[in-house]
Amino acid sequence: MAALEVRDYRLFLTSQVVATTGLWMQRIAQDWLVLELTGSVTAVGVAVALQFLPMLLLGLFGGVVADRFPKRRILVVTQSTAALVAATLGTLALTHTVQAWHVYVLAAVLGLVTVVDNPTRQVFVSELVGPHHIRNAVSLNSSVFQLGALVGPALSGALIHAVGQGWSFLLNAAACLVVVSMVLVIRPQAALVPERSEGGAGELRAALRYIGRTSEVAWSIVLAATIGLFGLNMPVILAAFADHVFTAGVGGYSLFNSLSALGALAGAVVSARRHSAPRVRTLTGTLVLLGAMLMVAAIAPSAWAFGAVLVVVGFCTLLFLTGANSLVQTTAPPALRGRVMGVYLLVLLGGQAVGGPVVGWLIDHVGARASMLGCGALVALVSIGVGLVIAHRAHLTVELELHRRSRLGLHIVHAHR
């Protein structure tokens, strides 16, 4: 864990433990609050979509901001705004004056914060640890995020059951302020801070041209769009399974999220042991497996079987996200990294803005099982298609080797032309 040797990164990682736990507490409370207020899974999907819609519309400009201004200052502003949003929602919930439209508006405001906060947070890590430790730092960040996803839903579920949703929002507000305090004491090394973008109409074009001529980054973004659209709608799907399929209530919903996070935490630990970013074909294979596991979960006969498969779903999801993130960050040059990550996050989070309400609508009309089965099939089929295109363009084929004194071997090799 070489990245942990850097003092400033240790401080930042500690702040992320607090931040992600609070964020997951708010996510669970928000989804369940909308379901209670409206009784509609589609409404939950709309709330999720509104939180990610700004990324779909403005995500490219978030990367420009991250490259143009000091990232430490940006994070102070974004986290302070997020604290205000959470405190407002908590106050409305505790005073029993909250309505669904309040949640929608505040979700959209938080989405605007995310447009700038996410690419800035991603790239800020590279300024703290330098290029040699990016891979390790990305994996540690993912581990911390999933630790929060493991603890946050359980805490939020207990709080909702005991005193309602309001306190989950207020605790997240406090967590955001902790992040602000810790970021203020961080001082990135000047040698690791890239030269800032000077602005101009060519900023986005430069990033898009780079992506277009760098096949590994381009295919990673295509795969990120696939999982964003069809594979990252778990809040909507899990709410439906907990409420409609297994009638497990908010306790079941928080448990399902925690089981998925448990698998993701294991995936993050495995990713942290890697010494280099994975190849695109590895990412493709991981998404094929994820699609298959989503289909298996869709037909699980019991809540316990469903939860067990969710562990594998979380594992595959995190392997892909960590691998794609590190591949994009380590490949992109420092001067373009914020904008390239802005495009990556645009398709990843913007895909959820599109997919959330669509999946919610499907659940309300065809059921949770059929909707999850369809999402899994689409993830697998699109990933297989991408893999075939990559293999064709690289002139790859599968070669079978059979030796009398050795094992049967399958190898991917360049086809003879």
Coordinates of C-alpha atoms in Angstrom, one line a residue:
M1 CA 0.0 0.0 0.0
A2 CA 2.7 2.5 -1.1
A3 CA 0.2 5.4 -1.5
L4 CA -0.4 5.3 2.3
E5 CA 3.2 6.5 2.8
V6 CA 2.1 10.0 1.6
R7 CA 0.8 12.0 4.6
D8 CA -1.6 14.2 2.5
Y9 CA -3.1 11.1 0.9
R10 CA -3.6 9.5 4.3
L11 CA -5.6 12.6 5.4
F12 CA -7.6 12.6 2.2
L13 CA -8.4 8.9 2.4
T14 CA -9.5 9.3 6.0
S15 CA -11.9 12.1 5.0
Q16 CA -13.3 9.8 2.3
V17 CA -14.1 7.1 4.9
V18 CA -16.3 9.6 6.7
A19 CA -17.7 11.1 3.4
T20 CA -18.7 7.9 1.8
T21 CA -20.3 6.5 4.9
G22 CA -22.4 9.7 5.1
L23 CA -23.2 9.6 1.4
W24 CA -24.5 6.1 1.5
M25 CA -26.6 6.9 4.6
Q26 CA -28.2 9.7 2.6
R27 CA -28.7 7.5 -0.5
I28 CA -30.6 4.9 1.4
A29 CA -32.7 7.4 3.3
Q30 CA -33.5 9.4 0.2
D31 CA -34.6 6.3 -1.8
W32 CA -36.8 5.0 1.0
L33 CA -38.2 8.4 1.7
V34 CA -39.3 8.8 -1.9
L35 CA -40.8 5.3 -1.9
E36 CA -42.8 6.1 1.3
L37 CA -44.0 9.5 0.0
T38 CA -45.1 8.2 -3.4
G39 CA -45.4 4.4 -3.3
S40 CA -43.8 4.3 -6.8
V41 CA -40.6 2.7 -7.8
T42 CA -40.7 5.0 -10.9
A43 CA -40.5 7.9 -8.5
V44 CA -37.4 6.5 -6.9
G45 CA -35.9 6.2 -10.4
V46 CA -36.8 9.8 -11.1
A47 CA -35.0 10.9 -7.9
V48 CA -31.9 8.9 -8.9
A49 CA -32.1 10.4 -12.4
L50 CA -32.3 14.0 -11.2
Q51 CA -29.2 13.4 -9.1
F52 CA -27.2 12.2 -12.2
L53 CA -28.9 14.3 -14.9
P54 CA -26.6 17.3 -14.4
M55 CA -23.7 15.0 -15.1
L56 CA -25.2 13.9 -18.4
L57 CA -25.8 17.6 -19.4
L58 CA -22.8 19.3 -18.0
G59 CA -20.2 16.5 -17.3
L60 CA -17.8 17.7 -19.9
F61 CA -17.5 21.1 -18.3
G62 CA -16.9 19.6 -14.9
G63 CA -13.6 18.2 -16.2
V64 CA -12.7 21.6 -17.7
V65 CA -13.3 23.2 -14.2
A66 CA -11.1 20.5 -12.6
D67 CA -8.3 21.3 -15.0
R68 CA -8.6 25.1 -14.7
F69 CA -8.9 25.8 -11.0
P70 CA -7.1 24.6 -7.8
K71 CA -8.7 21.3 -6.9
R72 CA -8.3 21.8 -3.2
R73 CA -10.4 25.0 -3.4
I74 CA -13.0 23.3 -5.6
L75 CA -13.5 20.5 -3.1
V76 CA -14.0 23.0 -0.2
V77 CA -16.8 24.7 -2.2
T78 CA -18.5 21.5 -3.4
Q79 CA -18.4 19.7 0.0
S80 CA -19.8 22.8 1.7
T81 CA -22.7 23.0 -0.7
A82 CA -23.3 19.2 -0.3
A83 CA -23.5 19.8 3.5
L84 CA -26.1 22.5 3.0
V85 CA -28.2 20.3 0.8
A86 CA -28.1 17.4 3.3
A87 CA -28.9 19.7 6.2
T88 CA -31.9 21.2 4.3
L89 CA -33.3 17.8 3.5
G90 CA -32.8 16.6 7.1
T91 CA -34.6 19.6 8.5
L92 CA -37.6 19.1 6.2
A93 CA -37.7 15.4 7.1
L94 CA -37.5 16.0 10.9
T95 CA -40.2 18.7 10.8
H96 CA -42.5 16.4 8.7
T97 CA -42.9 19.0 6.0
V98 CA -40.9 17.1 3.3
Q99 CA -42.7 16.4 0.0
A100 CA -41.5 14.5 -3.0
W101 CA -40.7 17.6 -5.0
H102 CA -38.4 18.8 -2.2
V103 CA -36.4 15.6 -2.7
Y104 CA -36.3 16.1 -6.5
V105 CA -35.1 19.7 -6.3
L106 CA -32.4 18.9 -3.8
A107 CA -31.3 15.8 -5.7
A108 CA -30.8 18.0 -8.8
V109 CA -28.8 20.5 -6.8
L110 CA -26.6 17.7 -5.4
G111 CA -26.2 16.5 -9.0
L112 CA -24.9 19.9 -10.0
V113 CA -22.3 19.6 -7.2
T114 CA -21.4 16.2 -8.4
V115 CA -20.6 17.5 -11.9
V116 CA -17.6 19.4 -10.5
D117 CA -16.8 17.4 -7.4
N118 CA -16.4 13.9 -9.0
P119 CA -13.7 14.7 -11.6
T120 CA -11.9 17.0 -9.2
R121 CA -11.8 14.3 -6.5
Q122 CA -10.6 11.7 -8.9
V123 CA -7.8 13.9 -10.3
F124 CA -6.8 15.4 -6.9
V125 CA -5.6 11.9 -5.9
S126 CA -2.9 12.0 -8.6
E127 CA -1.6 15.4 -7.2
L128 CA -1.3 13.8 -3.8
V129 CA 0.5 10.6 -4.6
G130 CA 2.2 11.2 -8.0
P131 CA 2.1 9.0 -11.2
H132 CA 3.8 6.0 -9.7
H133 CA 1.1 5.4 -7.0
I134 CA -2.1 6.2 -8.9
R135 CA -3.1 2.6 -9.4
N136 CA -2.7 1.8 -5.7
A137 CA -4.5 5.0 -4.7
V138 CA -7.4 4.4 -7.0
S139 CA -7.9 0.9 -5.6
L140 CA -7.7 2.2 -2.0
N141 CA -10.2 4.9 -2.8
S142 CA -12.5 2.2 -4.2
S143 CA -12.0 0.1 -1.0
V144 CA -13.0 3.1 1.2
F145 CA -16.0 3.9 -1.0
Q146 CA -17.2 0.3 -0.6
L147 CA -16.5 0.3 3.1
G148 CA -18.8 3.3 3.3
A149 CA -21.3 1.4 1.2
L150 CA -21.1 -1.5 3.6
V151 CA -21.5 0.5 6.8
G152 CA -23.7 3.4 5.6
P153 CA -26.8 1.3 4.5
A154 CA -26.7 -0.6 7.8
L155 CA -26.5 2.5 9.9
S156 CA -29.1 4.3 7.8
G157 CA -31.5 1.3 8.0
A158 CA -31.2 1.2 11.8
L159 CA -31.8 5.0 12.0
I160 CA -34.8 4.9 9.7
H161 CA -36.3 2.1 11.7
A162 CA -35.7 3.9 15.0
V163 CA -36.3 7.6 14.2
G164 CA -37.0 8.1 10.5
Q165 CA -34.9 9.4 7.6
G166 CA -34.0 12.9 8.9
W167 CA -31.0 12.0 11.1
S168 CA -29.3 10.2 8.2
F169 CA -29.4 13.4 6.2
L170 CA -28.0 15.5 9.1
L171 CA -25.2 13.0 9.7
N172 CA -24.2 13.2 6.1
A173 CA -24.1 17.0 6.4
A174 CA -21.7 16.7 9.3
A175 CA -19.6 14.2 7.3
C176 CA -19.3 16.8 4.5
L177 CA -18.1 19.4 6.9
V178 CA -15.4 16.9 8.2
V179 CA -14.2 16.6 4.6
V180 CA -13.9 20.4 4.3
S181 CA -11.9 20.6 7.5
M182 CA -9.4 17.9 6.4
V183 CA -9.0 19.2 2.9
L184 CA -8.1 22.6 4.3
V185 CA -5.0 21.1 6.0
I186 CA -3.8 19.3 2.9
R187 CA -1.0 20.8 0.9
P188 CA -0.3 19.1 -2.4
Q189 CA 3.4 19.1 -3.5
A190 CA 3.9 21.8 -6.1
A191 CA 5.9 19.3 -8.3
L192 CA 2.9 17.0 -8.7
V193 CA 0.4 19.7 -9.6
P194 CA 0.1 19.9 -13.4
E195 CA 0.0 23.2 -15.3
R196 CA -3.5 24.5 -15.3
S197 CA -5.6 24.9 -18.5
E198 CA -5.7 28.4 -19.8
G199 CA -9.3 28.1 -21.1
G200 CA -10.6 28.5 -24.6
A201 CA -12.9 26.8 -27.0
G202 CA -10.4 24.1 -27.8
E203 CA -10.2 22.6 -24.3
L204 CA -13.0 20.0 -24.8
R205 CA -12.0 19.3 -28.4
A206 CA -8.4 18.5 -27.2
A207 CA -9.8 15.9 -24.7
L208 CA -12.2 14.4 -27.3
R209 CA -9.4 14.2 -29.9
Y210 CA -7.2 12.4 -27.4
I211 CA -9.9 9.9 -26.5
G212 CA -10.7 9.3 -30.2
R213 CA -7.1 8.4 -31.0
T214 CA -6.4 6.3 -27.8
S215 CA -8.3 3.1 -28.3
E216 CA -7.9 1.7 -24.8
V217 CA -9.4 4.9 -23.3
A218 CA -12.2 5.0 -25.9
W219 CA -13.3 1.4 -25.3
S220 CA -13.1 1.8 -21.6
I221 CA -15.5 4.7 -21.9
V222 CA -17.8 2.7 -24.1
L223 CA -17.9 -0.1 -21.5
A224 CA -18.5 2.5 -18.7
A225 CA -21.5 3.7 -20.7
T226 CA -22.8 0.2 -20.8
I227 CA -22.6 -0.4 -17.1
G228 CA -23.9 3.1 -16.4
L229 CA -27.0 2.5 -18.4
F230 CA -27.8 -1.1 -17.5
G231 CA -25.7 -2.2 -14.6
L232 CA -25.6 0.6 -12.0
N233 CA -29.4 0.9 -11.3
M234 CA -29.2 -1.2 -8.2
P235 CA -30.9 1.4 -5.9
V236 CA -34.0 1.2 -8.0
I237 CA -33.9 -2.6 -8.4
L238 CA -33.1 -3.3 -4.8
A239 CA -35.8 -1.1 -3.5
A240 CA -38.3 -3.0 -5.7
F241 CA -37.0 -6.4 -4.6
A242 CA -37.1 -5.4 -0.9
D243 CA -40.6 -3.9 -1.1
H244 CA -42.4 -5.9 -3.9
V245 CA -40.7 -9.3 -4.3
F246 CA -39.5 -10.3 -0.8
T247 CA -41.5 -7.8 1.3
A248 CA -38.4 -7.3 3.5
G249 CA -39.0 -3.6 4.1
V250 CA -36.2 -1.0 4.7
G251 CA -34.2 -3.6 6.7
G252 CA -34.1 -5.8 3.7
Y253 CA -33.2 -2.9 1.4
S254 CA -30.3 -1.8 3.6
L255 CA -29.1 -5.5 3.9
F256 CA -29.2 -6.0 0.1
N257 CA -27.1 -2.8 -0.3
S258 CA -24.6 -4.0 2.4
L259 CA -24.2 -7.4 0.8
S260 CA -23.5 -5.8 -2.6
A261 CA -21.0 -3.6 -0.9
L262 CA -19.4 -6.5 0.9
G263 CA -18.6 -8.1 -2.5
A264 CA -17.4 -4.8 -3.8
L265 CA -15.1 -4.4 -0.9
A266 CA -13.6 -7.8 -1.7
G267 CA -13.2 -6.6 -5.3
A268 CA -11.4 -3.5 -4.2
V269 CA -9.0 -5.5 -2.1
V270 CA -8.2 -7.7 -5.1
S271 CA -7.8 -4.7 -7.3
A272 CA -5.4 -3.1 -4.8
R273 CA -3.1 -6.1 -5.2
R274 CA -2.7 -5.5 -8.9
H275 CA 0.5 -3.7 -9.9
S276 CA -0.7 -2.3 -13.2
A277 CA -4.0 -1.3 -14.9
P278 CA -5.9 -4.2 -16.6
R279 CA -6.3 -4.6 -20.3
V280 CA -9.5 -3.6 -22.0
R281 CA -10.3 -7.2 -22.8
T282 CA -10.1 -8.0 -19.1
L283 CA -12.6 -5.3 -18.4
T284 CA -14.9 -6.7 -21.2
G285 CA -14.8 -10.2 -19.6
T286 CA -15.6 -8.7 -16.2
L287 CA -18.7 -7.0 -17.6
V288 CA -19.9 -10.2 -19.3
L289 CA -19.6 -12.0 -16.0
L290 CA -21.5 -9.2 -14.3
G291 CA -24.3 -9.4 -16.8
A292 CA -24.6 -13.2 -16.2
M293 CA -24.7 -12.6 -12.4
L294 CA -27.5 -10.0 -12.7
M295 CA -29.5 -12.6 -14.7
V296 CA -28.9 -15.2 -12.0
A297 CA -30.0 -12.8 -9.3
A298 CA -33.1 -12.0 -11.2
I299 CA -34.4 -15.6 -10.9
A300 CA -33.1 -16.2 -7.3
P301 CA -35.9 -18.1 -5.5
S302 CA -35.4 -16.6 -2.0
A303 CA -34.1 -13.5 -0.4
W304 CA -31.0 -15.3 0.9
A305 CA -30.1 -16.7 -2.5
F306 CA -30.7 -13.2 -4.0
G307 CA -28.4 -11.7 -1.3
A308 CA -25.6 -14.3 -2.0
V309 CA -25.6 -13.5 -5.7
L310 CA -25.5 -9.8 -4.9
V311 CA -22.1 -10.3 -3.2
V312 CA -20.8 -11.6 -6.6
V313 CA -22.5 -8.7 -8.4
G314 CA -20.8 -6.2 -6.2
F315 CA -17.4 -8.0 -6.7
C316 CA -17.6 -7.8 -10.5
T317 CA -18.9 -4.2 -10.5
L318 CA -16.0 -3.0 -8.4
L319 CA -13.4 -4.9 -10.4
F320 CA -14.6 -3.2 -13.5
L321 CA -15.0 0.3 -12.0
T322 CA -11.6 0.2 -10.4
G323 CA -9.9 -1.2 -13.5
A324 CA -11.5 1.2 -15.9
N325 CA -10.8 4.2 -13.6
S326 CA -7.1 3.4 -13.2
L327 CA -6.7 2.6 -16.9
V328 CA -8.1 6.0 -18.0
Q329 CA -6.2 7.9 -15.3
T330 CA -2.9 6.3 -15.9
T331 CA -3.2 6.5 -19.7
A332 CA -4.3 10.2 -19.9
P333 CA -1.6 12.9 -19.7
P334 CA -1.8 15.1 -16.6
A335 CA -2.7 18.2 -18.4
L336 CA -5.8 16.5 -19.9
R337 CA -6.7 14.2 -17.1
G338 CA -9.5 16.2 -15.6
R339 CA -11.3 16.6 -18.9
V340 CA -10.8 13.0 -19.9
M341 CA -12.2 11.9 -16.5
G342 CA -15.0 14.3 -17.0
V343 CA -16.0 12.4 -20.2
Y344 CA -15.6 9.1 -18.4
L345 CA -17.8 10.2 -15.5
L346 CA -20.3 11.8 -17.9
V347 CA -21.1 8.4 -19.5
L348 CA -20.9 6.5 -16.2
L349 CA -23.1 8.7 -14.1
G350 CA -25.1 10.2 -17.0
G351 CA -26.0 6.6 -17.9
Q352 CA -27.6 6.2 -14.5
A353 CA -29.6 9.4 -15.2
V354 CA -31.1 7.8 -18.3
G355 CA -31.3 4.3 -16.9
G356 CA -32.8 5.1 -13.5
P357 CA -36.3 6.2 -14.5
V358 CA -36.4 3.7 -17.4
V359 CA -35.7 0.8 -15.1
G360 CA -38.2 2.2 -12.6
W361 CA -40.9 2.4 -15.3
L362 CA -40.1 -1.2 -16.4
I363 CA -40.4 -2.5 -12.8
D364 CA -43.8 -0.8 -12.4
H365 CA -45.0 -2.4 -15.7
V366 CA -43.3 -5.8 -16.1
G367 CA -42.0 -6.5 -12.6
A368 CA -38.6 -6.4 -10.8
R369 CA -37.4 -9.9 -11.9
A370 CA -38.0 -9.3 -15.6
S371 CA -36.4 -5.9 -15.5
M372 CA -33.3 -7.1 -13.7
L373 CA -33.1 -10.1 -16.1
G374 CA -33.2 -7.7 -19.1
C375 CA -30.6 -5.4 -17.6
G376 CA -28.2 -8.3 -17.1
A377 CA -28.8 -9.6 -20.6
L378 CA -28.0 -6.2 -22.1
V379 CA -24.8 -5.8 -20.1
A380 CA -23.6 -9.2 -21.2
L381 CA -24.6 -8.8 -24.9
V382 CA -23.2 -5.3 -25.4
S383 CA -19.9 -6.4 -23.7
I384 CA -19.6 -9.5 -25.9
G385 CA -20.2 -7.3 -28.9
V386 CA -17.5 -4.9 -27.8
G387 CA -15.1 -7.8 -27.2
L388 CA -15.7 -9.1 -30.7
V389 CA -15.1 -5.7 -32.3
I390 CA -11.9 -5.3 -30.3
A391 CA -10.7 -8.8 -31.3
H392 CA -11.5 -8.1 -35.0
R393 CA -9.7 -4.8 -35.1
A394 CA -6.7 -6.2 -33.4
H395 CA -6.8 -9.3 -35.6
L396 CA -7.0 -11.6 -32.6
T397 CA -8.0 -15.2 -32.6
V398 CA -8.1 -18.1 -30.1
E399 CA -5.3 -20.7 -30.5
L400 CA -5.6 -24.2 -29.0
E401 CA -2.4 -25.9 -27.9
L402 CA -2.3 -29.6 -27.0
H403 CA 0.9 -31.2 -25.9
R404 CA 1.4 -34.8 -24.9
R405 CA 3.1 -33.9 -21.6
S406 CA 1.4 -30.6 -20.8
R407 CA -1.9 -29.2 -20.1
L408 CA -4.5 -28.2 -22.6
G409 CA -3.9 -24.5 -23.3
L410 CA -6.1 -21.7 -24.8
H411 CA -4.3 -18.6 -25.9
I412 CA -5.4 -15.3 -27.5
V413 CA -2.9 -14.6 -30.4
H414 CA -2.7 -12.4 -33.5
A415 CA -4.4 -14.1 -36.4
H416 CA -2.2 -14.9 -39.5
R417 CA -3.0 -12.4 -42.2

